[in-house]
mmCIF file of C-alpha atoms in Angstrom:
data_model
loop_
_atom_site.group_PDB
_atom_site.id
_atom_site.type_symbol
_atom_site.label_atom_id
_atom_site.label_comp_id
_atom_site.label_asym_id
_atom_site.label_seq_id
_atom_site.Cartn_x
_atom_site.Cartn_y
_atom_site.Cartn_z
ATOM 1 C CA MET A 1 96.207 176.750 209.173
ATOM 2 C CA ASP A 2 97.666 179.960 207.724
ATOM 3 C CA HIS A 3 94.366 180.909 206.127
ATOM 4 C CA LEU A 4 92.521 180.396 209.406
ATOM 5 C CA SER A 5 94.992 182.788 211.061
ATOM 6 C CA SER A 6 94.323 185.391 208.381
ATOM 7 C CA ILE A 7 90.598 185.153 209.114
ATOM 8 C CA PHE A 8 91.132 185.873 212.807
ATOM 9 C CA ASN A 9 93.412 188.746 211.811
ATOM 10 C CA GLY A 10 90.602 190.102 209.631
ATOM 11 C CA ILE A 11 88.138 189.936 212.520
ATOM 12 C CA SER A 12 90.619 191.635 214.828
ATOM 13 C CA ARG A 13 91.250 194.293 212.187
ATOM 14 C CA SER A 14 87.531 195.019 212.005
ATOM 15 C CA PHE A 15 87.443 195.708 215.721
ATOM 16 C CA SER A 16 90.437 198.013 215.624
ATOM 17 C CA ILE A 17 88.075 200.345 213.747
ATOM 18 C CA ASN A 18 85.816 200.659 216.781
ATOM 19 C CA LYS A 19 87.932 201.344 219.844
ATOM 20 C CA THR A 20 84.948 201.176 222.187
ATOM 21 C CA LYS A 21 84.451 197.492 221.516
ATOM 22 C CA ASN A 22 86.443 194.669 223.067
ATOM 23 C CA PHE A 23 87.015 191.768 220.685
ATOM 24 C CA LYS A 24 86.629 189.110 223.382
ATOM 25 C CA ASN A 25 83.242 190.464 224.406
ATOM 26 C CA CYS A 26 81.748 190.776 220.896
ATOM 27 C CA ASP A 27 79.905 188.157 218.894
ATOM 28 C CA GLY A 28 80.153 187.325 215.197
ATOM 29 C CA ARG A 29 77.301 189.637 214.236
ATOM 30 C CA GLU A 30 79.072 192.681 215.685
ATOM 31 C CA ALA A 31 82.328 191.686 213.996
ATOM 32 C CA VAL A 32 80.652 191.461 210.594
ATOM 33 C CA GLU A 33 78.800 194.738 211.134
ATOM 34 C CA ALA A 34 82.134 196.415 211.868
ATOM 35 C CA MET A 35 83.662 194.900 208.715
ATOM 36 C CA GLU A 36 80.733 196.090 206.595
ATOM 37 C CA LYS A 37 80.883 199.586 208.069
ATOM 38 C CA ASP A 38 84.611 199.773 207.352
ATOM 39 C CA ALA A 39 84.129 198.500 203.796
ATOM 40 C CA LYS A 40 81.498 201.160 203.083
ATOM 41 C CA LYS A 41 83.730 203.853 204.563
ATOM 42 C CA ASN A 42 86.588 202.784 202.276
ATOM 43 C CA GLU A 43 84.298 202.518 199.228
ATOM 44 C CA LEU A 44 84.821 198.769 198.890
ATOM 45 C CA ILE A 45 81.085 198.085 198.512
ATOM 46 C CA LEU A 46 79.262 199.019 195.314
ATOM 47 C CA ILE A 47 75.453 198.817 195.002
ATOM 48 C CA THR A 48 74.956 201.070 191.956
ATOM 49 C CA SER A 49 76.277 201.122 188.409
ATOM 50 C CA GLY A 50 80.030 201.690 188.480
ATOM 51 C CA THR A 51 83.324 199.912 189.078
ATOM 52 C CA VAL A 52 85.322 198.400 191.929
ATOM 53 C CA ASN A 53 89.077 198.072 191.546
ATOM 54 C CA VAL A 54 91.454 198.008 194.517
ATOM 55 C CA ASP A 55 95.096 198.741 193.708
ATOM 56 C CA ARG A 56 96.526 195.763 195.630
ATOM 57 C CA SER A 57 94.012 193.288 194.177
ATOM 58 C CA GLN A 58 93.807 191.551 190.816
ATOM 59 C CA ASN A 59 90.015 191.647 191.093
ATOM 60 C CA SER A 60 88.070 194.310 189.253
ATOM 61 C CA ALA A 61 84.342 194.493 188.593
ATOM 62 C CA SER A 62 82.071 196.473 186.307
ATOM 63 C CA VAL A 63 78.379 196.920 187.204
ATOM 64 C CA PHE A 64 75.479 198.370 185.230
ATOM 65 C CA SER A 65 71.691 198.242 185.524
ATOM 66 C CA LYS A 66 68.911 199.703 183.386
ATOM 67 C CA ARG A 67 65.222 199.928 184.189
ATOM 68 C CA GLY A 68 62.925 198.213 181.718
ATOM 69 C CA GLN A 69 59.437 199.152 180.564
ATOM 70 C CA LYS A 70 57.441 197.460 183.317
ATOM 71 C CA GLY A 71 57.729 200.122 186.024
ATOM 72 C CA GLN A 72 60.268 200.354 188.839
ATOM 73 C CA ASN A 73 63.608 198.624 188.368
ATOM 74 C CA GLN A 74 63.383 195.392 190.378
ATOM 75 C CA ASP A 75 66.981 194.349 189.679
ATOM 76 C CA CYS A 76 69.743 195.160 192.138
ATOM 77 C CA CYS A 77 73.415 194.269 192.539
ATOM 78 C CA ILE A 78 76.268 194.331 195.019
ATOM 79 C CA VAL A 79 80.044 193.963 194.831
ATOM 80 C CA TRP A 80 82.101 193.818 198.042
ATOM 81 C CA GLU A 81 85.880 193.946 197.567
ATOM 82 C CA GLU A 82 88.103 192.598 200.374
ATOM 83 C CA PHE A 83 85.115 190.613 201.603
ATOM 84 C CA GLY A 84 85.443 189.997 205.334
ATOM 85 C CA CYS A 85 88.670 192.059 205.513
ATOM 86 C CA GLN A 86 90.361 189.387 203.374
ATOM 87 C CA GLU A 87 92.477 190.895 200.600
ATOM 88 C CA ASP A 88 92.050 187.819 198.379
ATOM 89 C CA MET A 89 88.236 187.706 198.656
ATOM 90 C CA MET A 90 85.384 189.387 196.779
ATOM 91 C CA PHE A 91 81.616 188.945 196.918
ATOM 92 C CA CYS A 92 79.337 189.621 193.928
ATOM 93 C CA GLY A 93 75.577 189.250 193.879
ATOM 94 C CA ILE A 94 72.757 190.002 191.465
ATOM 95 C CA PHE A 95 69.055 189.863 192.339
ATOM 96 C CA ASP A 96 65.973 190.055 190.100
ATOM 97 C CA GLY A 97 62.735 190.813 191.933
ATOM 98 C CA HIS A 98 59.239 189.981 190.670
ATOM 99 C CA GLY A 99 55.704 190.688 191.804
ATOM 100 C CA PRO A 100 54.237 193.887 193.300
ATOM 101 C CA TRP A 101 56.782 193.955 196.146
ATOM 102 C CA GLY A 102 59.636 192.505 194.082
ATOM 103 C CA HIS A 103 61.960 195.506 194.325
ATOM 104 C CA PHE A 104 61.652 195.530 198.125
ATOM 105 C CA VAL A 105 62.327 191.787 198.322
ATOM 106 C CA ALA A 106 65.369 192.013 196.044
ATOM 107 C CA GLU A 107 66.817 194.945 197.972
ATOM 108 C CA ARG A 108 66.248 193.207 201.304
ATOM 109 C CA VAL A 109 68.003 190.046 200.132
ATOM 110 C CA ARG A 110 70.884 192.131 198.760
ATOM 111 C CA GLU A 111 71.149 193.922 202.086
ATOM 112 C CA SER A 112 71.101 190.708 204.135
ATOM 113 C CA MET A 113 73.038 188.266 201.977
ATOM 114 C CA PRO A 114 76.714 189.331 202.233
ATOM 115 C CA SER A 115 76.845 189.925 205.987
ATOM 116 C CA SER A 116 74.792 186.826 206.793
ATOM 117 C CA LEU A 117 76.954 184.666 204.531
ATOM 118 C CA LEU A 118 80.151 186.103 205.986
ATOM 119 C CA ARG A 119 78.997 185.483 209.545
ATOM 120 C CA ASN A 120 77.915 181.896 208.780
ATOM 121 C CA TRP A 121 81.177 181.202 206.939
ATOM 122 C CA GLN A 122 83.281 182.434 209.848
ATOM 123 C CA GLU A 123 81.225 180.463 212.369
ATOM 124 C CA THR A 124 81.358 177.303 210.243
ATOM 125 C CA LEU A 125 85.103 177.587 209.771
ATOM 126 C CA ILE A 126 85.721 178.155 213.463
ATOM 127 C CA GLU A 127 83.454 175.240 214.409
ATOM 128 C CA ALA A 128 85.278 173.009 211.934
ATOM 129 C CA SER A 129 88.654 174.056 213.338
ATOM 130 C CA LEU A 130 87.581 172.840 216.797
ATOM 131 C CA ASP A 131 87.142 169.329 215.408
ATOM 132 C CA PRO A 132 90.295 167.368 216.341
ATOM 133 C CA ASN A 133 90.121 165.633 212.952
ATOM 134 C CA PHE A 134 89.940 168.935 211.039
ATOM 135 C CA ASP A 135 92.886 169.596 208.722
ATOM 136 C CA LEU A 136 92.369 172.435 206.239
ATOM 137 C CA GLU A 137 95.536 171.455 204.367
ATOM 138 C CA SER A 138 94.251 167.915 203.704
ATOM 139 C CA ASP A 139 91.991 167.911 200.633
ATOM 140 C CA ARG A 140 92.118 171.696 200.931
ATOM 141 C CA ASN A 141 89.761 172.571 198.084
ATOM 142 C CA VAL A 142 87.191 169.942 199.084
ATOM 143 C CA ARG A 143 87.113 171.191 202.679
ATOM 144 C CA LYS A 144 86.858 174.815 201.555
ATOM 145 C CA PHE A 145 83.954 173.920 199.295
ATOM 146 C CA ASN A 146 82.122 171.990 202.023
ATOM 147 C CA ILE A 147 82.497 174.938 204.411
ATOM 148 C CA TRP A 148 81.202 177.425 201.834
ATOM 149 C CA LYS A 149 78.360 175.131 200.774
ATOM 150 C CA HIS A 150 77.218 174.675 204.370
ATOM 151 C CA SER A 151 77.445 178.450 204.891
ATOM 152 C CA TYR A 152 75.451 179.191 201.751
ATOM 153 C CA LEU A 153 72.696 176.693 202.565
ATOM 154 C CA LYS A 154 72.386 178.064 206.089
ATOM 155 C CA THR A 155 72.345 181.662 204.827
ATOM 156 C CA TYR A 156 69.731 181.166 202.111
ATOM 157 C CA ALA A 157 67.427 179.290 204.497
ATOM 158 C CA ALA A 158 67.745 181.967 207.201
ATOM 159 C CA ILE A 159 67.088 184.846 204.791
ATOM 160 C CA ASP A 160 63.978 183.159 203.405
ATOM 161 C CA ARG A 161 62.629 182.628 206.926
ATOM 162 C CA GLU A 162 63.325 186.253 207.827
ATOM 163 C CA LEU A 163 61.527 187.476 204.714
ATOM 164 C CA GLU A 164 58.391 185.552 205.611
ATOM 165 C CA GLN A 165 58.317 187.223 209.026
ATOM 166 C CA HIS A 166 59.213 190.717 207.822
ATOM 167 C CA ARG A 167 56.566 193.165 208.951
ATOM 168 C CA LYS A 168 57.117 195.789 206.245
ATOM 169 C CA ILE A 169 57.614 193.606 203.153
ATOM 170 C CA ASN A 170 54.821 191.478 201.713
ATOM 171 C CA SER A 171 56.515 188.505 200.059
ATOM 172 C CA PHE A 172 53.416 186.317 199.718
ATOM 173 C CA ASN A 173 53.089 186.995 195.973
ATOM 174 C CA SER A 174 56.514 188.553 195.401
ATOM 175 C CA GLY A 175 60.061 187.251 195.392
ATOM 176 C CA THR A 176 63.529 187.450 193.905
ATOM 177 C CA THR A 177 66.272 185.425 192.304
ATOM 178 C CA ALA A 178 69.770 185.426 193.832
ATOM 179 C CA SER A 179 72.963 184.577 191.979
ATOM 180 C CA THR A 180 76.132 185.141 193.980
ATOM 181 C CA ILE A 181 79.854 184.502 193.661
ATOM 182 C CA VAL A 182 82.613 184.530 196.255
ATOM 183 C CA ARG A 183 86.149 184.656 194.959
ATOM 184 C CA GLN A 184 88.684 183.363 197.472
ATOM 185 C CA GLY A 185 92.167 183.331 196.002
ATOM 186 C CA GLU A 186 92.114 181.060 192.968
ATOM 187 C CA LEU A 187 88.729 179.545 193.791
ATOM 188 C CA ILE A 188 85.240 180.843 193.084
ATOM 189 C CA PHE A 189 82.142 179.572 194.871
ATOM 190 C CA ILE A 190 78.811 180.069 193.115
ATOM 191 C CA ALA A 191 75.319 179.854 194.623
ATOM 192 C CA ASN A 192 72.191 180.254 192.545
ATOM 193 C CA VAL A 193 68.428 180.436 193.060
ATOM 194 C CA GLY A 194 66.149 181.403 190.164
ATOM 195 C CA ASP A 195 66.944 182.156 186.538
ATOM 196 C CA SER A 196 69.711 184.745 186.702
ATOM 197 C CA ARG A 197 72.933 183.281 185.311
ATOM 198 C CA ALA A 198 76.712 183.200 185.676
ATOM 199 C CA VAL A 199 78.867 182.586 182.586
ATOM 200 C CA LEU A 200 82.641 182.188 182.617
ATOM 201 C CA ALA A 201 84.875 183.267 179.723
ATOM 202 C CA THR A 202 87.859 180.949 179.326
ATOM 203 C CA MET A 203 90.563 180.693 176.699
ATOM 204 C CA SER A 204 90.418 177.567 174.542
ATOM 205 C CA GLU A 205 93.403 175.658 173.165
ATOM 206 C CA THR A 206 92.877 177.470 169.856
ATOM 207 C CA GLY A 207 93.272 180.871 171.533
ATOM 208 C CA LYS A 208 89.603 181.848 171.422
ATOM 209 C CA LEU A 209 87.466 182.847 174.383
ATOM 210 C CA GLU A 210 84.650 180.405 174.987
ATOM 211 C CA PRO A 211 81.715 180.545 177.424
ATOM 212 C CA VAL A 212 81.189 178.073 180.263
ATOM 213 C CA GLN A 213 77.813 178.342 181.979
ATOM 214 C CA LEU A 214 78.367 178.062 185.735
ATOM 215 C CA THR A 215 74.742 178.064 186.892
ATOM 216 C CA MET A 216 71.493 176.383 185.954
ATOM 217 C CA ASP A 217 68.412 178.391 184.976
ATOM 218 C CA PHE A 218 65.905 176.955 187.431
ATOM 219 C CA LYS A 219 62.814 176.710 185.259
ATOM 220 C CA PRO A 220 59.738 174.687 186.303
ATOM 221 C CA ASN A 221 59.971 172.299 183.349
ATOM 222 C CA LEU A 222 63.381 170.915 184.324
ATOM 223 C CA PRO A 223 62.703 167.233 185.127
ATOM 224 C CA GLN A 224 63.924 167.304 188.743
ATOM 225 C CA GLU A 225 62.161 170.616 189.399
ATOM 226 C CA ALA A 226 58.861 169.546 187.835
ATOM 227 C CA GLU A 227 58.957 166.268 189.767
ATOM 228 C CA ARG A 228 59.342 168.078 193.088
ATOM 229 C CA ILE A 229 56.583 170.587 192.288
ATOM 230 C CA ILE A 230 54.121 167.884 191.193
ATOM 231 C CA GLN A 231 54.903 165.742 194.259
ATOM 232 C CA CYS A 232 54.024 168.800 196.376
ATOM 233 C CA LYS A 233 50.659 169.115 194.568
ATOM 234 C CA GLY A 234 51.735 172.146 192.543
ATOM 235 C CA ARG A 235 51.171 172.309 188.782
ATOM 236 C CA VAL A 236 53.456 173.127 185.854
ATOM 237 C CA PHE A 237 52.113 174.175 182.465
ATOM 238 C CA CYS A 238 52.240 176.871 179.775
ATOM 239 C CA LEU A 239 49.471 179.301 178.904
ATOM 240 C CA GLN A 240 48.084 179.027 175.388
ATOM 241 C CA ASP A 241 49.432 182.453 174.428
ATOM 242 C CA GLU A 242 52.874 181.653 175.916
ATOM 243 C CA PRO A 243 54.009 178.377 174.344
ATOM 244 C CA GLY A 244 57.304 177.210 175.829
ATOM 245 C CA VAL A 245 57.035 179.388 178.954
ATOM 246 C CA HIS A 246 56.429 176.934 181.801
ATOM 247 C CA ARG A 247 55.041 178.342 185.045
ATOM 248 C CA VAL A 248 54.251 177.140 188.563
ATOM 249 C CA TRP A 249 50.577 177.171 189.580
ATOM 250 C CA LEU A 250 48.609 176.430 192.727
ATOM 251 C CA PRO A 251 46.645 173.140 192.777
ATOM 252 C CA ASP A 252 43.211 174.714 192.317
ATOM 253 C CA GLU A 253 43.875 178.272 191.150
ATOM 254 C CA GLU A 254 45.223 179.933 188.027
ATOM 255 C CA SER A 255 47.903 181.720 190.052
ATOM 256 C CA PRO A 256 50.631 182.763 190.622
ATOM 257 C CA GLY A 257 52.128 181.577 187.310
ATOM 258 C CA LEU A 258 55.727 181.845 188.475
ATOM 259 C CA ALA A 259 58.245 181.299 185.660
ATOM 260 C CA MET A 260 60.957 179.813 187.929
ATOM 261 C CA SER A 261 61.146 176.883 190.306
ATOM 262 C CA ARG A 262 63.401 178.403 192.996
ATOM 263 C CA ALA A 263 63.170 181.848 194.563
ATOM 264 C CA PHE A 264 63.219 183.821 197.770
ATOM 265 C CA GLY A 265 59.732 184.814 198.899
ATOM 266 C CA ASP A 266 56.648 183.740 196.908
ATOM 267 C CA TYR A 267 55.206 182.046 199.988
ATOM 268 C CA CYS A 268 51.924 181.425 198.208
ATOM 269 C CA VAL A 269 53.610 178.454 196.496
ATOM 270 C CA LYS A 270 56.310 177.523 199.028
ATOM 271 C CA ASN A 271 54.178 174.569 200.165
ATOM 272 C CA PHE A 272 53.646 173.454 196.574
ATOM 273 C CA GLY A 273 57.183 172.820 195.355
ATOM 274 C CA LEU A 274 58.887 176.206 195.162
ATOM 275 C CA VAL A 275 62.122 176.237 197.198
ATOM 276 C CA SER A 276 64.882 178.691 198.043
ATOM 277 C CA VAL A 277 67.631 176.056 198.273
ATOM 278 C CA PRO A 278 70.616 177.156 196.157
ATOM 279 C CA GLU A 279 72.735 175.083 193.853
ATOM 280 C CA VAL A 280 76.297 175.574 195.149
ATOM 281 C CA THR A 281 79.343 174.846 192.987
ATOM 282 C CA GLN A 282 83.009 175.787 192.817
ATOM 283 C CA ARG A 283 85.673 176.300 190.167
ATOM 284 C CA HIS A 284 89.426 176.684 190.316
ATOM 285 C CA ILE A 285 90.474 179.774 188.370
ATOM 286 C CA THR A 286 93.375 179.280 185.975
ATOM 287 C CA SER A 287 95.329 181.652 183.752
ATOM 288 C CA GLU A 288 92.951 180.712 180.926
ATOM 289 C CA ASP A 289 89.882 181.950 182.820
ATOM 290 C CA GLN A 290 89.403 185.661 182.123
ATOM 291 C CA PHE A 291 86.115 186.866 183.609
ATOM 292 C CA VAL A 292 82.612 185.946 184.768
ATOM 293 C CA VAL A 293 79.402 187.612 183.604
ATOM 294 C CA LEU A 294 76.679 187.595 186.260
ATOM 295 C CA ALA A 295 73.402 188.880 184.800
ATOM 296 C CA THR A 296 69.631 188.819 185.159
ATOM 297 C CA ASP A 297 67.354 187.205 182.588
ATOM 298 C CA GLY A 298 66.850 190.593 180.951
ATOM 299 C CA VAL A 299 70.237 189.871 179.373
ATOM 300 C CA TRP A 300 69.898 186.144 178.775
ATOM 301 C CA ASP A 301 66.428 186.339 177.196
ATOM 302 C CA VAL A 302 67.945 188.104 174.185
ATOM 303 C CA ILE A 303 71.701 187.405 174.277
ATOM 304 C CA SER A 304 73.473 184.044 174.117
ATOM 305 C CA ASN A 305 76.389 183.048 176.334
ATOM 306 C CA GLU A 306 78.697 183.310 173.330
ATOM 307 C CA GLU A 307 77.480 186.801 172.482
ATOM 308 C CA ALA A 308 77.914 187.983 176.069
ATOM 309 C CA VAL A 309 81.540 186.824 176.152
ATOM 310 C CA GLU A 310 82.184 188.445 172.792
ATOM 311 C CA ILE A 311 80.642 191.777 173.793
ATOM 312 C CA VAL A 312 82.617 192.020 177.033
ATOM 313 C CA SER A 313 85.865 191.003 175.346
ATOM 314 C CA SER A 314 85.369 193.574 172.615
ATOM 315 C CA THR A 315 84.905 196.446 175.053
ATOM 316 C CA ALA A 316 88.132 198.457 175.164
ATOM 317 C CA GLU A 317 87.686 199.735 178.733
ATOM 318 C CA ARG A 318 86.888 197.154 181.384
ATOM 319 C CA ALA A 319 85.026 199.752 183.436
ATOM 320 C CA LYS A 320 82.477 200.022 180.606
ATOM 321 C CA SER A 321 82.065 196.288 179.938
ATOM 322 C CA ALA A 322 78.844 195.803 181.933
ATOM 323 C CA LYS A 323 77.319 198.919 180.371
ATOM 324 C CA SER A 324 78.235 197.670 176.881
ATOM 325 C CA LEU A 325 76.553 194.343 177.586
ATOM 326 C CA VAL A 326 73.392 195.984 178.914
ATOM 327 C CA LYS A 327 73.226 198.431 175.990
ATOM 328 C CA PHE A 328 73.566 195.540 173.549
ATOM 329 C CA ALA A 329 70.758 193.708 175.361
ATOM 330 C CA VAL A 330 68.518 196.789 175.108
ATOM 331 C CA HIS A 331 69.174 196.893 171.369
ATOM 332 C CA SER A 332 68.413 193.161 171.102
ATOM 333 C CA TRP A 333 65.118 193.560 172.981
ATOM 334 C CA LYS A 334 64.011 196.242 170.515
ATOM 335 C CA LYS A 335 65.019 194.046 167.603
ATOM 336 C CA LYS A 336 63.960 190.558 168.746
ATOM 337 C CA ARG A 337 61.107 191.142 171.210
ATOM 338 C CA LYS A 338 59.643 194.500 170.278
ATOM 339 C CA GLU A 339 56.094 193.227 170.943
ATOM 340 C CA ILE A 340 57.018 192.560 174.628
ATOM 341 C CA ALA A 341 57.743 195.209 177.259
ATOM 342 C CA MET A 342 61.469 195.235 177.910
ATOM 343 C CA ASP A 343 62.555 193.644 181.174
ATOM 344 C CA ASP A 344 64.975 195.243 183.650
ATOM 345 C CA ILE A 345 68.523 194.484 182.499
ATOM 346 C CA SER A 346 71.503 194.223 184.852
ATOM 347 C CA ALA A 347 75.013 192.765 184.728
ATOM 348 C CA ILE A 348 78.189 192.398 186.745
ATOM 349 C CA VAL A 349 81.466 191.538 185.028
ATOM 350 C CA LEU A 350 84.139 190.207 187.377
ATOM 351 C CA PHE A 351 87.654 190.156 185.907
ATOM 352 C CA PHE A 352 90.253 187.795 187.352
ATOM 353 C CA HIS A 353 93.568 189.137 186.080
ATOM 354 C CA THR A 354 95.270 192.412 185.268
ATOM 355 C CA SER A 355 94.097 194.009 182.044
ATOM 356 C CA PRO A 356 95.546 192.436 178.886
ATOM 357 C CA SER A 357 96.875 194.572 176.073
ATOM 358 C CA SER A 358 94.343 195.971 173.637
ATOM 359 C CA SER A 359 96.053 194.081 170.825
ATOM 360 C CA LEU A 360 95.161 190.797 172.513
ATOM 361 C CA CYS A 361 91.508 191.826 172.774
ATOM 362 C CA ASP A 362 91.535 192.883 169.134
ATOM 363 C CA GLN A 363 93.071 189.539 168.221
ATOM 364 C CA ILE A 364 90.411 187.579 170.108
ATOM 365 C CA TYR A 365 87.391 189.611 168.976
ATOM 366 C CA PRO A 366 88.127 192.311 166.392
ATOM 367 C CA SER A 367 84.600 193.789 166.452
ATOM 368 C CA LEU A 368 81.146 193.505 167.958
ATOM 369 C CA PRO A 369 78.521 191.454 166.141
ATOM 370 C CA ASN A 370 76.052 193.296 163.943
#
């Protein structure tokens, strides 16, 4: 139960910040608000392009976002180091809005997600600890995963309900993706809705970095997604001038034409098969696992998983790795899709270990691709 004790210590630490509050008389929401306020004060939360790297932590993250050619940048990101006052935890999230209110939806989900998830995780863990049969040490990783999965499902459902009732944001024809990662010690927990993507770089037996895709791109033509949409009376098909681009349509109207099967918002098709339920997975981080790239489809539409790993690995300074990836994607858009307006392009690169020597990077990937 050592980890449970550290959680209570983190909550208590958050309240030592605000001397006017009494821990016994405060609920979980106030505790999390105090933690978030403290994290912002200590510059542990990043919501713009930049880096997060705490001296006592092995975690470091590089973030970069560039507006496309379609108007306002609807992508947004967040990195929260020492998530929940836990030195071994970090939260990363990337959100890609769409529709006329997409940037407001994405920003609202970014604002709500970390604190809501943290509060639900703490409450779930405490509730589980009250079960006389609860033993965190028994099947430790399985129990951790079940707690995080329950917390994620509860959080995503609550945020989607709140969006629908929000008085100042119109989410009827607008929405956002949400791809998030929590690192807790040597485990990462991934939750994904939409078509943003997380890709892990891991060292193979031959000494080469290889990509492992950690999330699924939730497109409407995936068999299980199409089946659900059709059962709910929605339709899935491509327009004649967009072969291969499957979209979700209302039963009797040529709208909204949503190119994903899961999203926050988009209530016009929530009764016709669109859901906001995340896929939640976990992975144990080993010495072979080097970093994760979390990026919007502005990257993945023009760059392969292999190329993304190569670009990041070839960047001499970790702080510039996300920017290098985004710049390469911009170049690829101009080269491969010049007839299409460039999408917003955003990336987070989360590194797991202390920086390797430059000679190792040069050995793995001596140069960027042409």
